[in-house]
Short mmCIF file of C-alpha atoms in Angstrom, two decimals:
data_model
loop_
_atom_site.label_atom_id
_atom_site.label_comp_id
_atom_site.label_asym_id
_atom_site.label_seq_id
_atom_site.Cartn_x
_atom_site.Cartn_y
_atom_site.Cartn_z
CA MET A 64 -28.58 25.56 12.96
CA HIS A 65 -27.79 22.07 14.24
CA HIS A 66 -24.17 20.43 13.79
CA ILE A 67 -23.77 18.31 10.87
CA HIS A 68 -21.89 15.10 11.69
CA THR A 69 -18.95 14.52 9.22
CA HIS A 70 -15.95 12.33 8.66
CA TYR A 71 -13.93 14.79 10.69
CA ASP A 72 -16.06 13.94 13.63
CA ASN A 73 -15.59 10.37 12.97
CA LEU A 74 -11.65 10.93 13.38
CA GLN A 75 -12.28 13.37 16.28
CA LEU A 76 -10.68 16.24 14.28
CA THR A 77 -11.60 19.83 13.07
CA GLN A 78 -12.28 20.42 9.53
CA ASN A 79 -8.70 22.41 9.12
CA ALA A 80 -6.81 19.45 10.22
CA THR A 81 -3.42 18.76 8.42
CA ASP A 82 -2.57 15.59 6.67
CA ALA A 83 -0.27 14.67 9.35
CA GLU A 84 -3.01 15.20 12.10
CA ILE A 85 -5.25 12.95 9.98
CA ARG A 86 -2.76 10.20 10.00
CA GLN A 87 -2.03 10.40 13.59
CA ALA A 88 -5.67 10.39 14.42
CA TYR A 89 -6.25 7.21 12.24
CA ARG A 90 -3.25 5.37 13.88
CA ARG A 91 -4.46 6.33 17.45
CA LEU A 92 -8.15 5.03 16.56
CA SER A 93 -6.84 1.82 14.93
CA LYS A 94 -4.82 0.72 17.84
CA LYS A 95 -7.75 1.46 20.01
CA TYR A 96 -10.63 -0.20 18.17
CA HIS A 97 -9.06 -2.60 15.75
CA PRO A 98 -10.83 -5.93 16.25
CA ASP A 99 -7.43 -7.77 16.76
CA LEU A 100 -6.42 -5.27 19.44
CA SER A 101 -9.59 -4.22 21.18
CA ASP A 102 -12.03 -6.10 23.45
CA ASP A 103 -14.78 -3.54 22.85
CA PRO A 104 -17.75 -5.63 21.20
CA ASP A 105 -18.55 -2.78 19.01
CA ALA A 106 -14.99 -2.29 17.64
CA HIS A 107 -15.64 -3.90 14.24
CA ARG A 108 -18.31 -1.30 13.49
CA ILE A 109 -16.30 1.60 14.89
CA MET A 110 -13.34 0.49 12.94
CA GLN A 111 -15.41 0.32 9.47
CA ILE A 112 -16.56 4.09 10.33
CA VAL A 113 -12.88 5.05 10.97
CA ASN A 114 -11.65 3.37 7.92
CA ARG A 115 -14.16 5.14 5.86
CA ALA A 116 -13.39 8.46 7.26
CA TYR A 117 -9.61 7.79 6.67
CA GLU A 118 -10.34 6.77 3.18
CA VAL A 119 -12.22 10.05 2.21
CA LEU A 120 -9.91 12.46 4.07
CA SER A 121 -6.46 10.97 3.30
CA ASN A 122 -7.24 11.50 -0.42
CA PRO A 123 -7.06 15.05 -1.42
CA GLN A 124 -9.72 15.04 -4.27
CA SER A 125 -12.34 13.01 -1.82
CA ARG A 126 -11.57 15.31 0.88
CA ALA A 127 -12.43 18.53 -1.41
CA GLU A 128 -15.72 16.85 -2.27
CA HIS A 129 -16.55 16.10 1.24
CA ASP A 130 -15.75 19.68 2.36
CA LYS A 131 -17.82 20.94 -0.57
CA TRP A 132 -20.71 18.55 0.63
CA ILE A 133 -20.32 20.05 4.31
CA THR A 134 -20.59 23.63 2.97
CA MET A 135 -23.87 22.78 0.71
CA GLN A 136 -25.50 21.27 4.05
CA TYR A 137 -24.88 24.53 5.97
CA LEU A 138 -26.07 26.70 3.19
CA GLN A 139 -29.15 24.47 2.79
CA GLN A 140 -29.76 24.96 6.61
CA GLN A 141 -29.43 28.74 6.08
CA GLN A 142 -31.96 28.78 3.30
CA THR A 143 -34.34 26.77 5.20
CA VAL A 144 -34.24 29.22 8.12
CA VAL A 145 -34.63 32.07 5.68
CA GLN A 146 -37.87 30.57 4.16
CA ALA A 147 -39.25 29.64 7.52
CA GLN A 148 -39.16 33.34 8.85
CA SER A 149 -42.74 34.86 8.44
CA ILE A 150 -43.25 38.32 7.00
CA THR A 151 -45.61 40.14 9.35
CA TYR A 152 -47.41 43.47 8.25
CA TYR A 153 -48.31 46.02 10.74
CA ASP A 154 -51.22 48.48 10.37
CA THR A 155 -51.55 51.56 12.59
CA GLU A 156 -53.74 54.64 12.56
CA GLU A 157 -50.86 56.66 11.56
CA ASN A 158 -50.54 54.44 8.61
CA GLU A 159 -54.11 54.80 7.50
CA GLU A 160 -54.67 55.77 3.98
CA PRO A 161 -55.32 59.53 3.57
CA HIS A 162 -58.16 60.83 1.66
CA TYR A 163 -56.33 61.78 -1.44
CA PRO A 164 -58.09 63.12 -4.69
CA GLN A 165 -58.85 60.18 -7.01
CA PRO A 166 -55.70 60.42 -9.32
CA LYS A 167 -53.36 60.00 -6.21
CA ARG A 168 -55.55 57.02 -4.94
CA GLN A 169 -54.90 55.30 -8.27
CA THR A 170 -50.88 55.92 -7.82
CA HIS A 171 -51.07 54.44 -4.64
CA HIS A 172 -52.70 51.15 -5.82
CA ALA A 173 -50.37 51.23 -8.56
CA TYR A 174 -47.33 51.20 -5.92
CA GLN A 175 -49.00 48.41 -3.96
CA THR A 176 -49.29 46.13 -7.03
CA ASP A 177 -45.58 46.72 -7.83
CA TYR A 178 -44.64 45.80 -4.31
CA PHE A 179 -46.25 42.69 -4.24
CA SER A 180 -45.22 41.63 -7.75
CA THR A 181 -41.42 42.16 -6.52
CA HIS A 182 -42.11 40.29 -3.33
CA GLN A 183 -43.52 37.35 -5.21
CA GLN A 184 -40.33 37.37 -7.46
CA HIS A 185 -38.10 37.32 -4.65
CA GLN A 186 -39.81 34.35 -3.33
CA SER A 187 -39.62 32.65 -6.53
CA SER A 188 -35.94 33.30 -6.67
CA TYR A 189 -35.55 31.90 -3.12
CA LYS A 190 -37.25 28.66 -4.19
CA ARG A 191 -35.09 28.37 -7.29
CA ILE A 192 -31.98 28.74 -5.33
CA LEU A 193 -33.23 26.27 -2.65
CA MET A 194 -34.12 23.80 -5.38
CA GLY A 195 -30.66 24.11 -7.03
CA LEU A 196 -29.00 23.66 -3.69
CA LEU A 197 -30.94 20.56 -2.87
CA ALA A 198 -30.04 19.14 -6.45
CA ILE A 199 -26.46 19.80 -5.92
CA SER A 200 -26.78 18.07 -2.22
CA VAL A 201 -28.34 15.10 -3.62
CA VAL A 202 -25.61 14.64 -6.51
CA LEU A 203 -22.93 14.96 -3.96
CA PHE A 204 -24.48 12.67 -1.38
CA GLY A 205 -24.93 10.25 -4.36
CA LEU A 206 -21.09 10.46 -5.26
CA VAL A 207 -20.34 9.89 -1.59
CA ILE A 208 -22.52 6.81 -1.55
CA TRP A 209 -21.13 5.41 -4.80
CA GLN A 210 -17.47 5.92 -3.65
CA GLY A 211 -18.29 4.22 -0.45
CA TRP A 212 -19.87 1.32 -1.94
CA GLY A 213 -16.98 0.74 -4.14
CA TRP A 214 -14.64 0.84 -1.48
CA LEU A 215 -16.69 -1.45 0.65
CA GLN A 216 -16.88 -4.00 -2.36
CA LYS A 217 -13.16 -3.79 -2.50
CA THR A 218 -12.37 -4.20 1.04
CA GLN A 219 -14.76 -7.36 1.14
CA LEU A 220 -13.27 -8.75 -1.87
CA LEU A 221 -9.74 -8.49 -0.72
CA SER A 222 -10.67 -9.94 2.45
CA LEU A 223 -12.31 -12.96 0.79
CA ILE A 224 -9.16 -13.51 -1.35
CA PHE A 225 -6.43 -12.87 0.99
CA HIS A 226 -7.42 -13.08 4.62
CA ASP A 227 -7.47 -16.86 4.91
CA ASN A 228 -5.23 -17.85 1.99
CA VAL A 229 -2.18 -15.94 2.26
CA PRO A 230 1.09 -17.90 2.13
CA THR A 231 3.30 -17.47 5.24
CA GLN A 232 6.85 -18.32 5.88
CA GLN A 233 9.72 -17.29 8.20
CA VAL A 234 12.56 -15.98 6.35
CA ASN A 235 15.98 -14.56 6.65
CA VAL A 236 17.02 -11.43 4.69
CA THR A 237 20.55 -11.35 2.77
CA GLU A 238 22.89 -8.43 2.84
CA ASN A 239 21.80 -7.70 -0.71
CA GLY A 240 18.11 -7.33 0.39
CA GLU A 241 16.86 -10.50 -0.96
CA PHE A 242 14.77 -12.69 1.09
CA ALA A 243 15.57 -16.35 2.01
CA PRO A 244 13.38 -18.90 4.00
CA THR A 245 14.74 -20.25 7.33
CA SER A 246 15.22 -23.99 7.72
CA ASN A 247 13.83 -24.26 11.13
CA GLU A 248 10.26 -22.71 11.56
CA ASN A 249 10.24 -23.50 15.51
CA GLU A 250 13.38 -20.97 15.67
CA SER A 251 12.53 -18.06 17.93
CA TYR A 252 12.33 -14.58 16.33
CA THR A 253 13.88 -11.27 17.28
CA ARG A 254 12.84 -8.24 15.67
CA PRO A 255 15.73 -6.59 13.95
CA ASN A 256 16.77 -2.97 14.63
CA THR A 257 18.55 -2.42 11.23
CA ALA A 258 17.87 -3.37 7.68
CA PRO A 259 19.91 -6.37 6.13
CA ASN A 260 22.54 -3.97 4.74
CA GLY A 261 23.09 -2.72 8.39
CA LYS A 262 21.51 0.68 7.71
CA PRO A 263 18.99 1.79 10.48
CA PHE A 264 15.37 2.02 9.44
CA PRO A 265 14.02 5.52 8.84
CA GLU A 266 11.71 7.05 11.41
CA ASP A 267 9.07 7.52 8.87
CA SER A 268 7.86 5.53 5.79
CA ASN A 269 10.65 6.00 3.43
CA TYR A 270 13.35 4.36 1.24
CA VAL A 271 16.03 2.48 3.37
CA GLU A 272 19.41 4.03 2.95
CA GLY A 273 21.92 2.14 0.77
CA TYR A 274 19.67 0.42 -1.54
CA PRO A 275 19.28 1.42 -5.11
CA VAL A 276 16.19 3.38 -6.20
CA ILE A 277 15.63 2.61 -9.81
CA SER A 278 13.59 5.02 -11.71
CA GLY A 279 11.81 4.47 -15.11
CA MET A 280 11.05 6.90 -17.89
CA GLY A 281 7.40 7.04 -17.27
CA ASN A 282 5.32 8.83 -14.50
CA GLY A 283 3.26 6.11 -12.97
CA LYS A 284 2.75 5.94 -9.27
CA LEU A 285 2.02 3.03 -6.94
CA VAL A 286 0.59 3.71 -3.55
CA ILE A 287 1.86 0.83 -1.15
CA GLU A 288 -0.95 0.66 1.59
CA ASN A 289 0.05 -0.86 4.89
CA VAL A 290 -3.04 0.75 6.68
CA ARG A 291 -4.53 -2.77 7.21
CA ASN A 292 -1.64 -4.14 8.48
CA SER A 293 -0.64 -4.02 12.54
CA SER A 294 3.30 -4.56 11.54
CA ASP A 295 6.02 -2.33 10.38
CA VAL A 296 7.46 -3.77 7.28
CA PHE A 297 10.57 -3.98 5.30
CA ALA A 298 9.53 -4.16 1.56
CA GLN A 299 10.78 -4.57 -1.93
CA LEU A 300 9.03 -3.61 -5.04
CA TYR A 301 9.53 -6.21 -7.91
CA GLU A 302 8.61 -6.04 -11.51
CA LYS A 303 6.96 -9.35 -12.43
CA ASN A 304 9.28 -12.05 -13.88
CA SER A 305 12.36 -9.97 -12.76
CA PRO A 306 14.67 -11.44 -10.13
CA GLN A 307 15.99 -7.84 -8.88
CA PRO A 308 14.07 -5.43 -6.63
CA ILE A 309 13.64 -2.01 -8.07
CA ARG A 310 12.71 -0.23 -4.71
CA THR A 311 13.61 -1.06 -1.09
CA PHE A 312 11.46 0.90 1.57
CA PHE A 313 9.98 0.78 5.07
CA ILE A 314 6.57 1.39 6.16
CA LEU A 315 5.22 1.98 9.49
CA GLU A 316 2.15 -0.06 10.49
CA ARG A 317 -1.30 1.76 9.77
CA ASP A 318 0.56 3.97 7.19
CA GLN A 319 1.19 4.19 3.45
CA MET A 320 3.94 5.31 1.08
CA THR A 321 3.91 6.44 -2.61
CA LEU A 322 6.47 5.39 -5.07
CA ASN A 323 6.87 7.72 -8.15
CA GLN A 324 8.46 7.53 -11.81
CA LEU A 325 7.55 4.00 -12.53
CA ASP A 326 7.19 2.65 -16.05
CA ALA A 327 3.94 0.84 -17.11
CA GLY A 328 4.15 -2.84 -16.32
CA GLU A 329 3.04 -5.54 -13.64
CA TYR A 330 4.32 -5.07 -10.05
CA PHE A 331 4.23 -6.84 -6.83
CA VAL A 332 5.69 -6.06 -3.39
CA ARG A 333 7.49 -8.67 -1.29
CA TYR A 334 7.40 -7.51 2.44
CA TYR A 335 8.85 -8.89 5.81
CA GLN A 336 6.58 -8.54 8.91
CA LEU A 337 8.98 -7.03 11.39
CA ASP A 338 6.97 -8.13 14.38
CA ASN A 339 6.90 -11.84 13.84
CA GLY A 340 9.46 -12.46 10.93
CA GLU A 341 7.03 -13.73 8.12
CA TYR A 342 7.29 -12.77 4.71
CA LEU A 343 4.55 -12.14 2.18
CA ASP A 344 4.00 -11.52 -1.54
CA SER A 345 1.14 -9.06 -2.48
CA GLU A 346 -1.11 -9.28 -5.35
CA SER A 347 0.25 -8.41 -8.55
CA ILE A 348 -1.00 -5.26 -10.13
CA SER A 349 -0.87 -3.80 -13.54
CA LEU A 350 0.34 -0.13 -13.85
CA VAL A 351 -0.81 1.91 -16.80
CA ARG A 352 1.54 4.59 -18.29
CA ASN A 353 1.19 8.01 -16.30
CA GLN A 354 -1.43 6.92 -13.94
CA SER A 355 -1.63 5.42 -10.43
CA ALA A 356 -2.51 2.25 -8.69
CA THR A 357 -2.64 0.79 -5.18
CA ILE A 358 -1.12 -2.28 -3.59
CA TYR A 359 -2.48 -3.35 -0.34
CA LEU A 360 -0.25 -5.06 2.40
CA GLN A 361 -1.96 -7.40 4.89
CA ARG A 362 -1.05 -9.65 7.80
CA GLY A 363 -0.67 -13.30 6.90
CA LYS A 364 -0.93 -14.45 10.71
CA ALA A 365 -1.06 -12.75 14.18
CA PRO A 366 2.20 -12.47 16.09
CA GLN A 367 3.05 -14.85 18.89
CA ASN A 368 4.89 -14.45 21.91
CA ASN A 369 8.38 -15.57 22.07
CA PRO A 370 9.36 -17.99 24.73
#
């Protein structure tokens, strides 16, 4: 059987890779092939493949469907090999038909008829199994194409809306965690080592110590995705038309974080780019009770070297 190319191959992983290994592989390949960071003329195409692979494997449901698709492909190969094997009948002098009396010859012919009938039934069963596997493969392949097309449309739409029209501004952050614009845009910027309240940033994407974590009565979830951003961020979640943040957190570049126990409502994220000091507001998104949604964080402008 020949090897089937999968999303695990695109991330240079084995099929039993852990979630942490998947995230590490994605971050490593993003730093190597991201168009903003790589001189490789094929970086854009490679990055699209890497993004698609991470999109599938980072989601438990889509990863399970991809694993089923891989299993079906190998089963289909095995069935094809079985069908391709020919059946050879050997006739020797030792197996020549003896001269039995007439009744026994009739019994022998009856046995041959039963044998070939059973053989034909087995072949028919193999064909039905093969057709069933092919039908399942087509359905799974269609699901993968459908999900990939939806992801591509979403990515292109977000790029058209936010890539060239994202408002950017240099800011200071108060001790209460609120963002405030600076008066001098030409002032040199130094990346902070701690949050505005003086607490160190966590080593992984997580809530910042010292800030309140306000939980609602609902079970809604927001996935804050910083995968498309090449900067670590200090971020706060706001409910639209409310001046106070309800969650304050830190997300590594090319990573994401899930916020749980949220009520239904309209939310947006105000985030502070730690590599160049600009702050941005994400798009606002409506969260339905007991469901999940995703907010995407993106870079507004490329970082500049300080003089």
